[in-house]
Coordinates of N, CA and C in Angstrom, one line a residue:
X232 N -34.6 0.5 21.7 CA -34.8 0.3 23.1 C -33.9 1.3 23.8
X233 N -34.5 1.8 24.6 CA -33.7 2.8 25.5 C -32.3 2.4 26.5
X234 N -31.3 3.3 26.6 CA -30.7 2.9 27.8 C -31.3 2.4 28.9
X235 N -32.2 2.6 29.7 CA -32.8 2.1 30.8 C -33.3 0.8 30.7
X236 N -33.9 1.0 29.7 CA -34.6 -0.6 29.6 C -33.7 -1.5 29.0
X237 N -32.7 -1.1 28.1 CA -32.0 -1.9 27.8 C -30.9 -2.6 29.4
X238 N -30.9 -1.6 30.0 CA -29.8 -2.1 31.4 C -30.5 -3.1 32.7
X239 N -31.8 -2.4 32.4 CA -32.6 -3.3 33.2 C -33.0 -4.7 32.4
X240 N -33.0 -4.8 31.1 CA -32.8 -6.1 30.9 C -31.5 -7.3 30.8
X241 N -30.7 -6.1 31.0 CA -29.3 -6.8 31.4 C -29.1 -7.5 32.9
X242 N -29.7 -6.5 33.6 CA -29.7 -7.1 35.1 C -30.5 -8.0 35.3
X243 N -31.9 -8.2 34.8 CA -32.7 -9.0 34.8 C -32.1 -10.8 33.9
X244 N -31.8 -10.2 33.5 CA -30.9 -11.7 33.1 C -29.6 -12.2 33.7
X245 N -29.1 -11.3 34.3 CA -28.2 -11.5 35.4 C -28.7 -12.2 36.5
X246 N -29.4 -11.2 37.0 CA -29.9 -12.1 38.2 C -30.5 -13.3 38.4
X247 N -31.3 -13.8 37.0 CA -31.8 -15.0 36.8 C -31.2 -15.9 36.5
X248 N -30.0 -15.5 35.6 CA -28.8 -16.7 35.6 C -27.6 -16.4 37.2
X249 N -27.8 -15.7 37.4 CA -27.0 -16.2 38.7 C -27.6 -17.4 39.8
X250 N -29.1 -17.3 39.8 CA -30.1 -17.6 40.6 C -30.0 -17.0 41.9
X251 N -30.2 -15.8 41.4 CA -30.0 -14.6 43.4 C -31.6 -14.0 43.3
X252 N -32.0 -14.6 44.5 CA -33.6 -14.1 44.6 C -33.4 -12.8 44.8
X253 N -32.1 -12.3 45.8 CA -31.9 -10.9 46.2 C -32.0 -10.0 44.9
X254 N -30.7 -10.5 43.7 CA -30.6 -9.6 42.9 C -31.8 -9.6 42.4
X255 N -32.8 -10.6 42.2 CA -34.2 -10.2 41.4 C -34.9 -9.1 41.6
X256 N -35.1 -9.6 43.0 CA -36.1 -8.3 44.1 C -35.2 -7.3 43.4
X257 N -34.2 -6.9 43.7 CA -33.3 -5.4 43.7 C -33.8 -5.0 41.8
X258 N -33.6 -5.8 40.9 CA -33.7 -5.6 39.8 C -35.3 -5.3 39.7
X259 N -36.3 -5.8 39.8 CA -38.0 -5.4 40.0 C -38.0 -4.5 40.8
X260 N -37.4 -3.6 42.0 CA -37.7 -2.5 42.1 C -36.8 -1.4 41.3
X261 N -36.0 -1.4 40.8 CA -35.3 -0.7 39.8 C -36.5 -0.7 38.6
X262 N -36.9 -1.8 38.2 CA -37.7 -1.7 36.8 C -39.1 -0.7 37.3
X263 N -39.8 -1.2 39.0 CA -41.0 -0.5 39.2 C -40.4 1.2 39.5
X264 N -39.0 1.4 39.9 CA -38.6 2.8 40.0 C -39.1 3.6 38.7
X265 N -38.1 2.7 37.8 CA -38.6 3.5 36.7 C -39.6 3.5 35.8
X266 N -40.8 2.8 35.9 CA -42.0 3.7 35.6 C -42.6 4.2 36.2
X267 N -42.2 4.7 37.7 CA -42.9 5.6 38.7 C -42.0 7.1 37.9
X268 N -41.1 6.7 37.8 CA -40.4 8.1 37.1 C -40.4 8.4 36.0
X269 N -41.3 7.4 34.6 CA -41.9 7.7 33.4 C -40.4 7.2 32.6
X270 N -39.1 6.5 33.3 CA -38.3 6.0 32.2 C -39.0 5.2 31.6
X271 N -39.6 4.2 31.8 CA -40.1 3.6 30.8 C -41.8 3.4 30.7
X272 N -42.3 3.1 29.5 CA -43.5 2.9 29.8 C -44.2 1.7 30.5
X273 N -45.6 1.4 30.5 CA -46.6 0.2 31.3 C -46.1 -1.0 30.2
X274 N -46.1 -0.8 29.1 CA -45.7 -1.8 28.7 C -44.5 -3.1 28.4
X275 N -43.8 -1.7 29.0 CA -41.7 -2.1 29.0 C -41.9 -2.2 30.4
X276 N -42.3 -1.8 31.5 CA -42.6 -2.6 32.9 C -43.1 -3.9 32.8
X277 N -44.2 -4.0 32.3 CA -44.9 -5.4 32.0 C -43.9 -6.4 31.6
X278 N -43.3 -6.4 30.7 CA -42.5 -7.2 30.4 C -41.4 -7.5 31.2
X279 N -40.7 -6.4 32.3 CA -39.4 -7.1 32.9 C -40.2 -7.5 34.0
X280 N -41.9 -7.1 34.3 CA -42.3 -8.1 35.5 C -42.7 -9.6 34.8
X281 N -43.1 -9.8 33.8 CA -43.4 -11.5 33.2 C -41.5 -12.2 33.0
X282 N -40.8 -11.2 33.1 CA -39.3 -12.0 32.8 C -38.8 -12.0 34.8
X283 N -38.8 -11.1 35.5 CA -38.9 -11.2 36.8 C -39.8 -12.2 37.7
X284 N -40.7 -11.4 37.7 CA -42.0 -12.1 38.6 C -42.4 -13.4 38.5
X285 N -43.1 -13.6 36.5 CA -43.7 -15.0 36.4 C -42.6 -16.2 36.4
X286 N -41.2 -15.8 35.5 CA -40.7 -16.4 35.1 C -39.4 -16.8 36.4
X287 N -39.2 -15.9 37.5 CA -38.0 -16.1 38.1 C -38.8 -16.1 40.0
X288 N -39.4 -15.2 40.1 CA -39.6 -15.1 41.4 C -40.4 -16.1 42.0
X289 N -41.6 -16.1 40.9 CA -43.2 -17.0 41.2 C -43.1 -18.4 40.6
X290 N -41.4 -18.4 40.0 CA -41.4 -19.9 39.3 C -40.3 -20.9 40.1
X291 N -40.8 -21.6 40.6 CA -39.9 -22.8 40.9 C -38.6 -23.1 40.3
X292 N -38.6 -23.5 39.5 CA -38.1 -24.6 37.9 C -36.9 -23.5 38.1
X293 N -37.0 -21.8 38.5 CA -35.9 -21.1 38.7 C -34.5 -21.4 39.4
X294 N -35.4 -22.0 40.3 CA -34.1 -22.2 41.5 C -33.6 -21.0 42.4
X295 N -34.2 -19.9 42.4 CA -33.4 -18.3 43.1 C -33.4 -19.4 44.3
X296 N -32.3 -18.2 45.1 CA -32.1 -18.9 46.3 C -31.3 -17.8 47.2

């Protein structure tokens, strides 16, 4: 796993255990930064958006707040 994705998966679990809707957002555009800049691929995007988006932003049961 690369540094990038590996840090963005760190923040992404941060922010989901903190329950900060802010740090989410901030952390999903960090993840969409970097495959506009080819850090990582469609695939490794895909995944911190199903761990972001389905699992924290679009899900209740989350709690962000």
């Amino acid at each position: 796993m690369s540094d990038i994705l590996e840090k963005l998966h760190r923040e992404a679990r941060y922010a989901l255990n903190s329950h900060s809707l802010n740090l989410t957002y901030q952390t999903y555009g960090k993840a969409e930064m970097a495959y506009k800049l080819k850090a990582i691929t469609w695939d490794e995007f895909s995944e911190l958006n199903t761990i972001l988006v389905r699992n924290g932003i679009n899900n209740p049961s989350a709690q962000l707040s």
